[in-house]
Coordinates of C-alpha atoms in Angstrom, one line a residue:
M13 CA -6.8 0.3 23.7
P14 CA -10.6 -0.3 24.4
R15 CA -11.3 3.4 24.3
R16 CA -9.8 3.6 20.8
K17 CA -11.9 0.6 19.7
N18 CA -15.1 2.2 21.1
E19 CA -14.2 5.5 19.3
E20 CA -13.7 3.6 16.0
D21 CA -17.1 1.9 16.5
L22 CA -18.7 5.2 17.3
F23 CA -17.5 6.9 14.1
G24 CA -18.9 4.0 12.1
I25 CA -22.3 3.9 13.8
I26 CA -23.2 7.5 14.2
P27 CA -23.4 8.3 10.4
R28 CA -25.8 5.3 10.0
I29 CA -28.0 6.4 12.9
L30 CA -28.2 9.9 11.5
S31 CA -29.0 8.6 8.0
L32 CA -31.8 6.5 9.4
A33 CA -33.1 9.4 11.4
F34 CA -33.1 11.7 8.4
F35 CA -35.0 9.1 6.3
G36 CA -37.5 8.5 9.1
A37 CA -38.2 12.2 9.5
F38 CA -38.7 12.6 5.8
V39 CA -41.2 9.7 5.6
S40 CA -43.1 10.9 8.7
L41 CA -43.3 14.4 7.3
W42 CA -44.5 13.2 4.0
A43 CA -47.2 11.1 5.6
L44 CA -48.3 13.9 7.9
K45 CA -48.8 16.3 5.0
Y46 CA -51.7 14.2 3.7
K47 CA -53.2 12.9 7.0
N48 CA -53.1 16.2 8.9
P49 CA -52.1 19.3 6.9
A50 CA -52.6 21.6 9.9
L51 CA -50.2 19.6 12.0
F52 CA -47.9 19.3 9.1
N53 CA -47.5 23.1 8.9
Q54 CA -47.1 23.3 12.6
Y55 CA -44.2 20.9 12.8
L56 CA -42.6 21.6 9.4
Y57 CA -40.1 24.1 10.8
I58 CA -39.3 21.9 13.8
I59 CA -38.5 18.9 11.6
F60 CA -36.6 21.1 9.1
A61 CA -34.5 22.5 12.0
S62 CA -33.9 19.0 13.3
I63 CA -32.6 17.9 9.9
V64 CA -30.3 20.9 9.6
G65 CA -29.0 20.1 13.1
L66 CA -28.3 16.6 12.1
G67 CA -26.4 17.8 9.1
I68 CA -24.3 20.1 11.1
M69 CA -23.5 17.3 13.5
V70 CA -22.4 15.1 10.7
A71 CA -20.2 17.9 9.3
I72 CA -18.6 18.5 12.7
L73 CA -17.9 14.8 13.1
W74 CA -16.4 14.6 9.6
I75 CA -14.2 17.7 10.1
Y76 CA -13.0 16.2 13.5
R77 CA -12.2 12.9 11.9
L78 CA -10.4 14.6 9.0
K79 CA -8.2 16.7 11.2
K80 CA -7.4 13.7 13.3
D81 CA -6.3 11.8 10.2
V82 CA -4.1 14.8 9.2
R83 CA -2.5 15.0 12.6
L84 CA -1.9 11.2 12.5
N85 CA -0.2 11.4 9.0
N86 CA 2.0 14.2 10.2
F87 CA 3.0 12.3 13.3
I88 CA 3.8 9.2 11.3
K89 CA 6.1 11.2 9.0
S90 CA 7.9 13.0 11.8
S91 CA 8.3 10.0 14.1
G92 CA 10.0 7.6 11.8
F93 CA 7.1 5.1 11.7
A94 CA 6.7 5.8 8.0
V95 CA 9.7 3.6 7.2
E96 CA 8.4 0.7 9.2
I97 CA 5.0 0.9 7.6
D98 CA 6.5 1.1 4.1
N99 CA 8.5 -2.0 5.0
F100 CA 5.2 -3.7 6.0
I101 CA 3.6 -2.7 2.7
N102 CA 6.6 -4.1 0.8
R103 CA 6.8 -7.4 2.6
F104 CA 3.2 -8.3 3.3
G105 CA 1.2 -6.4 0.6
K106 CA 0.5 -9.4 -1.6
E107 CA -1.0 -11.9 1.0
K108 CA -4.2 -12.6 -0.8
N109 CA -6.7 -14.9 1.1
K110 CA -10.3 -14.9 2.2
E111 CA -9.5 -12.7 5.3
S112 CA -7.5 -10.1 3.3
W113 CA -8.3 -6.4 3.3
N114 CA -7.4 -5.1 -0.1
Y115 CA -6.9 -1.9 -1.9
L116 CA -5.6 -1.2 -5.5
G117 CA -4.2 -4.7 -5.9
Y118 CA -2.5 -4.8 -2.5
Y119 CA -3.8 -7.5 0.0
F120 CA -3.2 -7.5 3.7
D121 CA -4.1 -10.2 6.2
E122 CA -6.5 -8.8 8.7
N123 CA -4.8 -10.5 11.6
R124 CA -1.4 -9.2 10.5
L125 CA -2.9 -5.7 10.3
S126 CA -4.3 -6.0 13.8
K127 CA -0.9 -7.1 15.1
L128 CA 0.9 -4.2 13.5
V129 CA -1.7 -1.7 14.9
E130 CA -1.1 -3.2 18.3
Y131 CA 2.6 -2.9 17.9
L132 CA 2.4 0.8 16.8
N133 CA 0.1 1.6 19.8
G134 CA 2.7 0.0 22.0
K135 CA 5.2 2.4 20.6
G136 CA 3.0 5.3 21.4
L137 CA 1.5 6.0 18.0
R138 CA -2.1 5.9 19.2
I139 CA -3.8 4.6 16.0
N140 CA -6.8 2.5 15.4
Q141 CA -7.6 0.0 12.6
R142 CA -9.6 2.4 10.5
Q143 CA -7.0 5.2 10.7
F144 CA -4.2 2.8 9.8
K145 CA -6.2 1.5 6.8
N146 CA -6.7 5.1 5.7
Y147 CA -3.0 5.8 6.0
L148 CA -2.2 2.6 4.0
K149 CA -4.6 3.8 1.2
K150 CA -2.9 7.2 1.0
R151 CA 0.6 5.6 0.9
I152 CA -0.5 3.1 -1.7
D153 CA -2.0 5.9 -3.8
R154 CA 1.4 7.6 -3.7
L155 CA 3.3 4.5 -4.7
E156 CA 0.9 3.8 -7.6
L157 CA 1.2 7.4 -8.8
D158 CA 4.9 7.3 -8.8
L159 CA 4.9 4.0 -10.7
T160 CA 2.5 5.4 -13.3
V161 CA 4.3 8.7 -13.8
K162 CA 7.7 6.9 -14.1
S163 CA 6.3 4.4 -16.6
I164 CA 5.0 7.0 -19.0
G165 CA 6.9 7.3 -22.3
S166 CA 7.5 5.1 -25.3
E167 CA 11.0 6.4 -26.4
T168 CA 13.8 4.0 -26.5
K169 CA 16.1 4.3 -23.5
D170 CA 19.7 3.1 -22.9
L171 CA 20.3 0.6 -20.1
N172 CA 24.0 1.3 -20.2
S173 CA 23.4 5.0 -19.5
L174 CA 21.9 4.2 -16.0
S175 CA 23.9 4.4 -12.8
G176 CA 23.8 1.5 -10.4
S177 CA 21.1 3.1 -8.2
D178 CA 19.0 4.1 -11.3
F179 CA 19.2 0.5 -12.5
E180 CA 17.9 -0.7 -9.1
L181 CA 15.0 1.8 -9.2
L182 CA 14.1 0.6 -12.7
L183 CA 14.0 -3.0 -11.4
K184 CA 11.8 -1.9 -8.5
R185 CA 9.3 -0.4 -10.9
L186 CA 9.4 -3.5 -13.0
F187 CA 8.7 -5.9 -10.2
E188 CA 5.9 -3.7 -8.8
A189 CA 4.3 -3.7 -12.2
M190 CA 4.6 -7.5 -12.2
G191 CA 2.5 -7.6 -9.0
F192 CA 5.3 -7.8 -6.4
S193 CA 5.7 -5.7 -3.3
V194 CA 9.3 -4.5 -3.4
Q195 CA 11.7 -3.1 -0.8
L196 CA 14.7 -1.2 -2.2
N197 CA 17.7 -2.3 -0.2
G198 CA 20.7 -1.4 -2.2
K199 CA 23.3 0.4 -0.1
A200 CA 26.7 -0.3 1.4
G201 CA 26.7 -3.4 3.5
D202 CA 23.5 -4.8 1.9
Q203 CA 24.9 -8.3 2.1
G204 CA 24.2 -8.9 -1.6
A205 CA 20.5 -8.0 -1.7
D206 CA 19.8 -4.9 -3.7
L207 CA 16.0 -5.5 -3.6
I208 CA 13.7 -7.7 -1.7
A209 CA 10.5 -8.7 -3.5
N210 CA 7.4 -10.5 -2.1
L211 CA 4.6 -12.2 -3.9
N212 CA 2.1 -14.9 -2.7
G213 CA 4.1 -15.7 0.4
K214 CA 7.3 -16.1 -1.6
R215 CA 10.3 -13.9 -0.8
Y216 CA 12.9 -13.1 -3.4
I217 CA 16.4 -11.6 -3.0
I218 CA 17.4 -9.6 -6.1
Q219 CA 21.0 -8.8 -7.1
A220 CA 21.1 -5.9 -9.6
K221 CA 24.2 -5.8 -11.7
R222 CA 24.5 -2.8 -14.1
Y223 CA 27.8 -3.8 -15.8
S224 CA 29.5 -2.9 -19.0
G225 CA 30.9 -6.4 -19.2
S226 CA 29.9 -10.0 -18.3
V227 CA 28.8 -10.8 -14.8
S228 CA 31.0 -13.3 -13.0
N229 CA 30.2 -16.0 -10.5
S230 CA 30.9 -13.6 -7.6
A231 CA 27.4 -12.1 -8.1
V232 CA 25.9 -15.5 -7.8
Q233 CA 27.9 -16.2 -4.7
E234 CA 26.5 -13.0 -3.1
A235 CA 23.0 -14.0 -4.0
V236 CA 23.4 -17.4 -2.5
A237 CA 24.7 -15.9 0.7
A238 CA 22.0 -13.3 0.9
K239 CA 19.1 -15.7 0.5
P240 CA 19.2 -17.1 4.1
Y241 CA 20.4 -13.8 5.5
Y242 CA 17.2 -12.1 4.4
D243 CA 15.0 -15.1 5.0
C244 CA 14.2 -15.5 1.3
S245 CA 13.1 -18.5 -0.6
H246 CA 14.4 -17.5 -4.0
A247 CA 17.4 -15.7 -5.4
V248 CA 17.6 -13.7 -8.7
V249 CA 20.5 -11.9 -10.4
I250 CA 19.6 -9.4 -13.1
T251 CA 22.0 -7.6 -15.4
N252 CA 22.0 -5.3 -18.5
G253 CA 24.7 -7.6 -19.9
E254 CA 25.5 -11.3 -20.0
Y255 CA 26.9 -13.9 -17.7
T256 CA 30.2 -15.9 -17.7
R257 CA 30.0 -19.6 -18.0
G258 CA 31.2 -19.9 -14.4
A259 CA 28.3 -17.8 -13.3
M260 CA 25.8 -19.9 -15.2
D261 CA 27.1 -23.1 -13.8
L262 CA 27.2 -21.9 -10.2
A263 CA 23.6 -20.5 -10.6
K264 CA 22.3 -23.8 -11.9
A265 CA 23.9 -25.7 -9.0
N266 CA 22.4 -23.3 -6.4
N267 CA 19.0 -22.7 -8.0
V268 CA 19.7 -19.0 -8.6
Q269 CA 17.7 -17.5 -11.5
L270 CA 19.8 -15.4 -14.0
V271 CA 18.1 -12.7 -16.0
G272 CA 20.2 -11.2 -18.9
K273 CA 19.7 -8.2 -21.1
K274 CA 17.4 -9.8 -23.7
E275 CA 15.0 -11.2 -21.1
L276 CA 15.1 -8.0 -19.1
Q277 CA 14.2 -6.0 -22.3
Q278 CA 11.2 -8.3 -22.9
K279 CA 9.9 -7.9 -19.3
L280 CA 10.3 -4.1 -19.4
A281 CA 8.3 -3.9 -22.7
E282 CA 5.6 -6.3 -21.4
H283 CA 5.1 -4.9 -18.0
L284 CA 6.2 -1.2 -18.1
H285 CA 5.6 -0.7 -21.8
E286 CA 9.0 0.8 -22.2
N287 CA 11.6 0.3 -24.8
W288 CA 15.2 -0.2 -23.6
S289 CA 18.3 -0.9 -25.6

């Protein structure tokens, strides 16, 4: 671990040293031109060769660093760590405080980043803090691109035409546009949590119900049971339809938020700029 830390410091210090050396050589050469033209001509080629050498060294370091990052990205994809890191982004990507490292609206506590890097190294990944942040940037860029591309379009779309999984993906895009980090969890045995959304230290379990009829109190019961199971502080049920009276009464008694079609349409228009009927 100390060797990787020293390596990280080295890559941060060497470019600064080379930049200062280049600037110092330029200033010295400029001063020498006026004070001693003969000596200036004598050392001109030596100084020029030194500058070229420094440039080559910087290029070699940059290429080495780039190749190392590429190998690291490939290893993350092939080793299964990508899923764990995506879960980290989804759960902790909105922890905004004075110590947060941030990128494109995502905020990560520096201490939590350090702990995750330590954990990944313990699993044999061999990654330092700088490399991990670079990987996070690339992954967040991809997430934001996917969100942007999928949000393009102003035509009216039909909520009833969506499959259950497509409805969950739509809600994921919506909550991400609202500033949440979101984990898509919908699968068999999900214990009533189709999505897990995180924002400002609060954790939400989301039940997605793409129904042709009214949603009954069973959906609310699932959300109530899923909240402690997934260590969530809030529970939300969202549907493209309406709710039965029993569902509304049970939700009120258990502090579960219900979002029906009309409210969902408003949020989709406001945050995704999409029209849904």
